[in-house]
Amino acid sequence: MNDKLRHLDDEQLLLSLYGAAGPEAAHLGSCPECAARLRRLEARRAAWLAAPAPPPNAARLRDQRAAVYAAIGEKRNRPYWRLIQAGALACSVLAAVLLYRPAPAPVETASQPVITDQELFNDVADMMNRETPIAAEPLMALFAPQESQESQQP
Amino acid sequence: MAEPLAAAGAATRPSDFSGWMLAEQPRIFRLCQRMLGDSDEAGSATQDVFLKAYQAWDRTAAELDDPSRWVTRIAVNTCLDRLRSRRWQFWRKRPDGPDEEIILAMAPAREPDGEAQVFAGQIARRLAEALDQLSPRQRAVFTLRHFEDYALEEIASQLGLDVGTVKAHLARAIAKLREELKDLYGMSRGERS
Ligand SMILES: [Zn+2]
């Protein structure tokens, strides 16, 4: 009842603007003054929303993509790493077993992995020396050329 | 233009994903900036968002009728996580000055006159600080409604809340922002004493 006679305060008006007003917003239907305040606010907000926001810095976006692709490359590489790590672990466990037993069983020797320690270490060293994960290399080349234009969407 | 990943050798998803990321990235980055108030952190969050999207791309993308909505949700949740984790930080970098235009919408009784312009820098700083005072959820709701112009129902869906809760968060956010910023604009012209 009282709300009918009382103008909306700014906070109530803002909530009306955002579509989150309570029952007190019914006042707008019977008060031209408050309705006009809301319309002014809506117009200002509409103009603000329609104004194009400045596009983010292109170099910054490119760096972000590069980081994403690098992370993707690393993830892709992981199975390879795990294989190597598993191989190394298997070798050392087997070696420990072999060393511990006075007489190694011929069956076990036959099942040794084909990769030698030297090859394994070479592989690991090779990978460690790479600046870029193998799987990411094809991607990296694509960042070198000019940036394609990026339009922003409203 | 078609970008990168096709070269990486994986079957069908790459080129789709790259082009899609290129198109969505500016919007997602800006959303993260508004949610987090810090460009560096927003950049890091944007990377997280697209890495998560990539990892889910194969099993999810085919069923998506609205990938934009999907990645927005990932972004909002990523930013919420970061906002929550800030509570455990002892220090925080100064936020970038966000859009001082917001203060104009917060002050409906005033026109954007010279006075507002003079203090634009101060307003931006104060607004950043005020936004930092919001809870993560209040900030998310306010950002999505005010900056992104999402409907309340859409915000509810994005955050997994009901619309009433979203309204409550929005009302608390607005009340808190106005309280934090009250010295920057004339107080209510309403008759509510
Ligand atoms: Zn009125």
Short mmCIF file of C-alpha atoms and ligand atoms in Angstrom, two decimals:
data_model
loop_
_atom_site.label_atom_id
_atom_site.label_comp_id
_atom_site.label_asym_id
_atom_site.label_seq_id
_atom_site.Cartn_x
_atom_site.Cartn_y
_atom_site.Cartn_z
CA MET A 1 0.00 0.00 0.00
CA ASN A 2 2.61 2.45 1.17
CA ASP A 3 4.86 1.39 -1.69
CA LYS A 4 2.38 2.85 -4.10
CA LEU A 5 3.09 6.29 -2.71
CA ARG A 6 6.83 5.99 -2.28
CA HIS A 7 9.24 6.50 -5.14
CA LEU A 8 11.76 3.76 -5.79
CA ASP A 9 15.21 4.45 -4.43
CA ASP A 10 18.25 4.02 -6.65
CA GLU A 11 18.92 0.53 -5.44
CA GLN A 12 15.41 -0.62 -6.22
CA LEU A 13 15.68 1.07 -9.57
CA LEU A 14 18.94 -0.75 -10.32
CA LEU A 15 17.35 -4.05 -9.41
CA SER A 16 14.52 -3.23 -11.78
CA LEU A 17 17.07 -2.45 -14.45
CA TYR A 18 18.64 -5.89 -13.97
CA GLY A 19 15.28 -7.63 -13.83
CA ALA A 20 15.75 -8.60 -10.21
CA ALA A 21 13.36 -6.25 -8.45
CA GLY A 22 10.94 -7.35 -5.78
CA PRO A 23 7.22 -6.60 -5.57
CA GLU A 24 7.95 -2.93 -4.90
CA ALA A 25 8.68 -2.57 -8.60
CA ALA A 26 4.91 -2.56 -9.16
CA HIS A 27 5.22 1.13 -8.28
CA LEU A 28 6.69 1.68 -11.75
CA GLY A 29 3.35 0.92 -13.28
CA SER A 30 1.65 3.80 -11.54
CA CYS A 31 4.41 6.39 -11.27
CA PRO A 32 5.45 8.17 -14.48
CA GLU A 33 8.38 9.81 -12.70
CA CYS A 34 9.99 6.56 -11.60
CA ALA A 35 9.16 4.94 -14.93
CA ALA A 36 10.99 7.79 -16.65
CA ARG A 37 14.01 7.35 -14.38
CA LEU A 38 14.10 3.68 -15.27
CA ARG A 39 13.84 4.44 -18.99
CA ARG A 40 16.77 6.87 -18.76
CA LEU A 41 18.78 4.25 -16.98
CA GLU A 42 17.85 1.60 -19.53
CA ALA A 43 18.84 3.90 -22.38
CA ARG A 44 22.20 4.62 -20.81
CA ARG A 45 22.82 0.96 -20.20
CA ALA A 46 21.78 0.03 -23.73
CA ALA A 47 24.17 2.61 -25.15
CA TRP A 48 26.94 1.29 -22.98
CA LEU A 49 26.29 -2.33 -24.00
CA ALA A 50 26.13 -1.37 -27.67
CA ALA A 51 29.46 0.45 -27.59
CA PRO A 52 32.14 -1.91 -28.82
CA ALA A 53 34.62 -2.86 -26.14
CA PRO A 54 38.24 -2.38 -27.20
CA PRO A 55 39.60 -5.71 -28.45
CA PRO A 56 42.10 -7.41 -26.18
CA ASN A 57 45.76 -7.04 -27.05
CA ALA A 58 46.47 -9.40 -29.97
CA ALA A 59 49.96 -10.32 -28.79
CA ARG A 60 48.59 -11.23 -25.39
CA LEU A 61 45.99 -13.49 -26.97
CA ARG A 62 48.61 -15.09 -29.18
CA ASP A 63 50.79 -15.83 -26.16
CA GLN A 64 47.83 -17.42 -24.43
CA ARG A 65 47.19 -19.68 -27.41
CA ALA A 66 50.84 -20.60 -27.61
CA ALA A 67 50.72 -21.61 -23.95
CA VAL A 68 47.61 -23.68 -24.56
CA TYR A 69 49.18 -25.47 -27.52
CA ALA A 70 52.38 -26.07 -25.58
CA ALA A 71 50.40 -27.56 -22.71
CA ILE A 72 48.47 -29.72 -25.15
CA GLY A 73 51.75 -30.86 -26.66
CA GLU A 74 53.10 -31.80 -23.27
CA LYS A 75 50.01 -33.79 -22.47
CA ARG A 76 50.30 -35.61 -25.76
CA ASN A 77 53.88 -36.44 -24.96
CA ARG A 78 53.09 -37.90 -21.66
CA PRO A 79 52.31 -41.46 -22.80
CA TYR A 80 55.79 -41.55 -24.35
CA TRP A 81 57.30 -40.32 -21.11
CA ARG A 82 55.35 -42.82 -19.10
CA LEU A 83 56.53 -45.60 -21.38
CA ILE A 84 60.12 -44.55 -20.84
CA GLN A 85 59.65 -44.19 -17.13
CA ALA A 86 57.92 -47.53 -16.92
CA GLY A 87 60.70 -49.06 -18.99
CA ALA A 88 63.33 -47.61 -16.71
CA LEU A 89 61.49 -48.82 -13.66
CA ALA A 90 61.08 -52.29 -15.12
CA CYS A 91 64.79 -52.39 -15.97
CA SER A 92 65.90 -51.38 -12.53
CA VAL A 93 63.51 -53.77 -10.81
CA LEU A 94 64.65 -56.55 -13.05
CA ALA A 95 68.27 -55.61 -12.50
CA ALA A 96 67.73 -55.63 -8.75
CA VAL A 97 66.08 -59.00 -8.96
CA LEU A 98 68.84 -60.34 -11.13
CA LEU A 99 71.58 -58.99 -8.90
CA TYR A 100 69.93 -60.24 -5.77
CA ARG A 101 69.59 -63.80 -6.95
CA PRO A 102 72.73 -65.84 -7.06
CA ALA A 103 71.57 -67.68 -10.17
CA PRO A 104 69.16 -65.83 -12.48
CA ALA A 105 66.53 -67.92 -14.18
CA PRO A 106 66.94 -68.16 -17.96
CA VAL A 107 63.24 -67.46 -18.50
CA GLU A 108 63.56 -64.01 -16.97
CA THR A 109 66.56 -63.03 -19.00
CA ALA A 110 64.68 -63.88 -22.15
CA SER A 111 61.95 -61.39 -21.29
CA GLN A 112 64.25 -58.40 -20.88
CA PRO A 113 63.15 -55.31 -22.77
CA VAL A 114 64.79 -54.70 -26.11
CA ILE A 115 65.80 -51.17 -25.15
CA THR A 116 69.24 -50.95 -23.57
CA ASP A 117 70.15 -48.60 -20.77
CA GLN A 118 72.36 -46.65 -23.12
CA GLU A 119 69.52 -46.16 -25.62
CA LEU A 120 67.16 -45.22 -22.87
CA PHE A 121 69.49 -42.62 -21.43
CA ASN A 122 70.18 -41.25 -24.88
CA ASP A 123 66.48 -40.90 -25.52
CA VAL A 124 65.90 -39.19 -22.24
CA ALA A 125 68.83 -36.84 -22.74
CA ASP A 126 67.59 -36.05 -26.20
CA MET A 127 64.17 -35.15 -24.90
CA MET A 128 65.58 -33.13 -22.03
CA ASN A 129 67.61 -31.08 -24.48
CA ARG A 130 64.58 -30.15 -26.52
CA GLU A 131 63.19 -26.73 -25.83
CA THR A 132 59.83 -27.71 -27.20
CA PRO A 133 57.93 -30.93 -26.63
CA ILE A 134 57.98 -33.02 -29.79
CA ALA A 135 54.24 -32.99 -30.28
CA ALA A 136 54.12 -29.22 -29.95
CA GLU A 137 56.69 -28.50 -32.64
CA PRO A 138 54.31 -28.53 -35.60
CA LEU A 139 52.18 -26.06 -33.69
CA MET A 140 54.88 -23.63 -32.76
CA ALA A 141 55.68 -22.82 -36.37
CA LEU A 142 52.21 -21.47 -36.73
CA PHE A 143 52.79 -18.72 -34.21
CA ALA A 144 55.72 -17.24 -36.03
CA PRO A 145 53.83 -15.70 -38.97
CA GLN A 146 51.62 -12.68 -38.76
CA GLU A 147 48.61 -12.65 -36.53
CA SER A 148 45.32 -13.28 -38.20
CA GLN A 149 42.84 -10.58 -37.46
CA GLU A 150 40.68 -11.16 -34.48
CA SER A 151 37.33 -9.57 -34.40
CA GLN A 152 35.57 -9.53 -31.12
CA GLN A 153 32.01 -10.36 -30.68
CA PRO A 154 29.73 -8.25 -28.61
CA MET B 1 41.46 -18.65 -40.33
CA ALA B 2 42.31 -22.25 -39.77
CA GLU B 3 45.03 -22.44 -37.26
CA PRO B 4 47.36 -24.83 -35.70
CA LEU B 5 46.47 -28.14 -34.37
CA ALA B 6 45.72 -29.97 -37.57
CA ALA B 7 49.44 -30.30 -37.96
CA ALA B 8 49.75 -32.12 -34.69
CA GLY B 9 48.44 -35.27 -36.24
CA ALA B 10 45.39 -35.99 -34.15
CA ALA B 11 42.36 -36.95 -36.15
CA THR B 12 39.40 -34.62 -36.49
CA ARG B 13 39.14 -32.43 -33.43
CA PRO B 14 42.21 -30.23 -33.83
CA SER B 15 41.31 -27.89 -36.65
CA ASP B 16 37.83 -27.50 -35.23
CA PHE B 17 39.17 -26.74 -31.83
CA SER B 18 41.74 -24.22 -33.05
CA GLY B 19 39.32 -22.19 -35.08
CA TRP B 20 36.81 -22.32 -32.32
CA MET B 21 39.33 -21.19 -29.72
CA LEU B 22 40.42 -18.32 -31.94
CA ALA B 23 36.84 -17.12 -32.18
CA GLU B 24 35.95 -17.53 -28.50
CA GLN B 25 39.19 -16.45 -26.88
CA PRO B 26 38.70 -12.64 -26.89
CA ARG B 27 35.31 -12.98 -25.26
CA ILE B 28 36.50 -15.50 -22.70
CA PHE B 29 39.59 -13.45 -21.86
CA ARG B 30 37.46 -10.36 -21.29
CA LEU B 31 35.07 -12.32 -19.11
CA CYS B 32 38.00 -13.57 -17.02
CA GLN B 33 39.34 -10.03 -16.76
CA ARG B 34 36.03 -8.81 -15.46
CA MET B 35 35.67 -11.70 -13.08
CA LEU B 36 39.20 -11.50 -11.75
CA GLY B 37 40.08 -7.82 -12.21
CA ASP B 38 43.63 -8.65 -13.17
CA SER B 39 44.89 -9.11 -16.72
CA ASP B 40 47.76 -11.45 -15.93
CA GLU B 41 45.61 -13.74 -13.86
CA ALA B 42 42.88 -13.53 -16.48
CA GLY B 43 45.38 -14.65 -19.11
CA SER B 44 46.41 -17.60 -17.03
CA ALA B 45 42.75 -18.43 -16.38
CA THR B 46 41.98 -18.22 -20.10
CA GLN B 47 44.73 -20.74 -20.81
CA ASP B 48 43.27 -23.06 -18.18
CA VAL B 49 39.83 -22.69 -19.70
CA PHE B 50 40.89 -23.72 -23.19
CA LEU B 51 43.09 -26.51 -21.96
CA LYS B 52 40.14 -27.91 -20.03
CA ALA B 53 37.95 -27.41 -23.08
CA TYR B 54 40.46 -29.24 -25.24
CA GLN B 55 40.62 -32.17 -22.86
CA ALA B 56 36.85 -32.50 -22.86
CA TRP B 57 36.48 -31.65 -26.53
CA ASP B 58 36.32 -35.18 -27.92
CA ARG B 59 33.77 -36.56 -25.57
CA THR B 60 31.74 -33.38 -25.16
CA ALA B 61 31.85 -31.32 -28.32
CA ALA B 62 29.74 -33.69 -30.36
CA GLU B 63 26.85 -33.40 -27.94
CA LEU B 64 27.03 -29.65 -27.54
CA ASP B 65 24.41 -27.58 -29.17
CA ASP B 66 25.95 -24.42 -27.78
CA PRO B 67 29.73 -24.59 -27.34
CA SER B 68 29.85 -20.89 -26.42
CA ARG B 69 27.64 -21.51 -23.47
CA TRP B 70 29.69 -24.51 -22.51
CA VAL B 71 33.01 -22.69 -22.54
CA THR B 72 31.47 -19.76 -20.67
CA ARG B 73 30.56 -22.16 -17.94
CA ILE B 74 34.07 -23.54 -17.83
CA ALA B 75 35.37 -19.96 -17.61
CA VAL B 76 33.01 -18.95 -14.85
CA ASN B 77 33.91 -22.01 -12.79
CA THR B 78 37.61 -21.50 -13.40
CA CYS B 79 37.36 -17.91 -12.22
CA LEU B 80 35.24 -18.89 -9.23
CA ASP B 81 37.94 -21.36 -8.19
CA ARG B 82 40.55 -18.65 -8.47
CA LEU B 83 38.50 -16.13 -6.54
CA ARG B 84 37.95 -18.65 -3.78
CA SER B 85 41.62 -19.53 -3.60
CA ARG B 86 42.45 -15.86 -3.13
CA ARG B 87 41.10 -16.09 0.35
CA TRP B 88 44.15 -18.09 1.21
CA GLN B 89 46.58 -15.70 -0.30
CA PHE B 90 48.47 -13.29 1.88
CA TRP B 91 49.04 -10.80 -0.83
CA ARG B 92 47.38 -9.85 -4.01
CA LYS B 93 48.48 -7.81 -6.96
CA ARG B 94 46.70 -4.55 -7.59
CA PRO B 95 43.76 -5.11 -9.86
CA ASP B 96 43.58 -3.35 -13.17
CA GLY B 97 41.19 -0.47 -13.31
CA PRO B 98 37.94 -1.89 -14.62
CA ASP B 99 35.34 0.02 -16.49
CA GLU B 100 34.50 3.22 -14.65
CA GLU B 101 31.38 3.37 -16.76
CA ILE B 102 29.92 1.02 -14.21
CA ILE B 103 29.79 3.78 -11.67
CA LEU B 104 27.46 5.70 -13.96
CA ALA B 105 25.02 2.84 -13.99
CA MET B 106 25.35 2.65 -10.25
CA ALA B 107 24.33 6.28 -9.93
CA PRO B 108 21.08 6.64 -11.82
CA ALA B 109 20.21 10.00 -10.25
CA ARG B 110 23.31 11.65 -11.66
CA GLU B 111 24.32 12.52 -15.17
CA PRO B 112 27.84 11.61 -16.31
CA ASP B 113 28.99 15.17 -15.93
CA GLY B 114 32.38 16.74 -15.54
CA GLU B 115 32.76 15.78 -11.95
CA ALA B 116 32.52 12.11 -12.81
CA GLN B 117 35.13 12.52 -15.51
CA VAL B 118 37.57 14.30 -13.23
CA PHE B 119 37.53 11.44 -10.83
CA ALA B 120 37.46 8.70 -13.45
CA GLY B 121 40.83 7.32 -12.40
CA GLN B 122 39.89 7.31 -8.76
CA ILE B 123 36.56 5.73 -9.62
CA ALA B 124 38.21 2.91 -11.54
CA ARG B 125 40.48 2.14 -8.63
CA ARG B 126 37.70 2.35 -6.11
CA LEU B 127 35.46 0.17 -8.23
CA ALA B 128 38.15 -2.49 -8.50
CA GLU B 129 38.49 -2.47 -4.74
CA ALA B 130 34.75 -2.59 -4.27
CA LEU B 131 34.41 -5.56 -6.63
CA ASP B 132 37.07 -7.30 -4.59
CA GLN B 133 34.82 -6.99 -1.57
CA LEU B 134 32.16 -9.18 -3.15
CA SER B 135 32.01 -12.87 -2.49
CA PRO B 136 33.04 -15.01 -5.47
CA ARG B 137 29.43 -15.86 -6.24
CA GLN B 138 28.23 -12.29 -5.90
CA ARG B 139 31.00 -11.20 -8.20
CA ALA B 140 30.18 -13.89 -10.73
CA VAL B 141 26.50 -13.00 -10.74
CA PHE B 142 27.16 -9.29 -10.98
CA THR B 143 29.74 -9.73 -13.77
CA LEU B 144 27.48 -11.94 -15.84
CA ARG B 145 24.48 -9.68 -15.42
CA HIS B 146 26.06 -6.26 -15.64
CA PHE B 147 28.97 -6.73 -18.04
CA GLU B 148 27.86 -9.72 -20.06
CA ASP B 149 24.16 -8.90 -20.03
CA TYR B 150 23.12 -12.47 -19.39
CA ALA B 151 19.52 -13.15 -18.43
CA LEU B 152 19.01 -14.17 -14.83
CA GLU B 153 17.82 -17.60 -15.95
CA GLU B 154 20.99 -18.11 -17.95
CA ILE B 155 23.13 -17.07 -14.99
CA ALA B 156 21.23 -19.51 -12.80
CA SER B 157 21.92 -22.25 -15.30
CA GLN B 158 25.60 -21.34 -15.62
CA LEU B 159 26.13 -21.34 -11.88
CA GLY B 160 23.85 -24.22 -11.04
CA LEU B 161 21.64 -22.03 -8.84
CA ASP B 162 17.96 -21.22 -8.89
CA VAL B 163 16.83 -17.84 -10.11
CA GLY B 164 15.77 -16.67 -6.67
CA THR B 165 19.26 -17.29 -5.35
CA VAL B 166 20.75 -15.43 -8.28
CA LYS B 167 18.50 -12.45 -7.54
CA ALA B 168 19.56 -12.53 -3.92
CA HIS B 169 23.25 -12.58 -4.87
CA LEU B 170 22.68 -9.73 -7.29
CA ALA B 171 20.84 -7.64 -4.72
CA ARG B 172 23.58 -8.18 -2.15
CA ALA B 173 26.26 -7.37 -4.71
CA ILE B 174 24.57 -4.11 -5.67
CA ALA B 175 23.98 -3.12 -2.07
CA LYS B 176 27.60 -3.83 -1.20
CA LEU B 177 28.96 -1.96 -4.21
CA ARG B 178 26.79 1.04 -3.49
CA GLU B 179 27.86 1.02 0.12
CA GLU B 180 31.54 0.80 -0.84
CA LEU B 181 31.16 3.58 -3.40
CA LYS B 182 28.61 5.78 -1.75
CA ASP B 183 30.92 8.75 -1.36
CA LEU B 184 31.39 8.80 -5.14
CA TYR B 185 27.82 9.65 -5.98
CA GLY B 186 24.79 11.27 -4.47
CA MET B 187 22.88 9.00 -2.19
CA SER B 188 19.44 7.74 -3.05
CA ARG B 189 16.88 10.25 -4.11
CA GLY B 190 14.15 7.89 -3.00
CA GLU B 191 11.99 8.76 -0.06
CA ARG B 192 13.10 5.69 1.83
CA SER B 193 14.60 7.40 4.84
ZN ZN C 1 7.75 6.96 -8.19
#
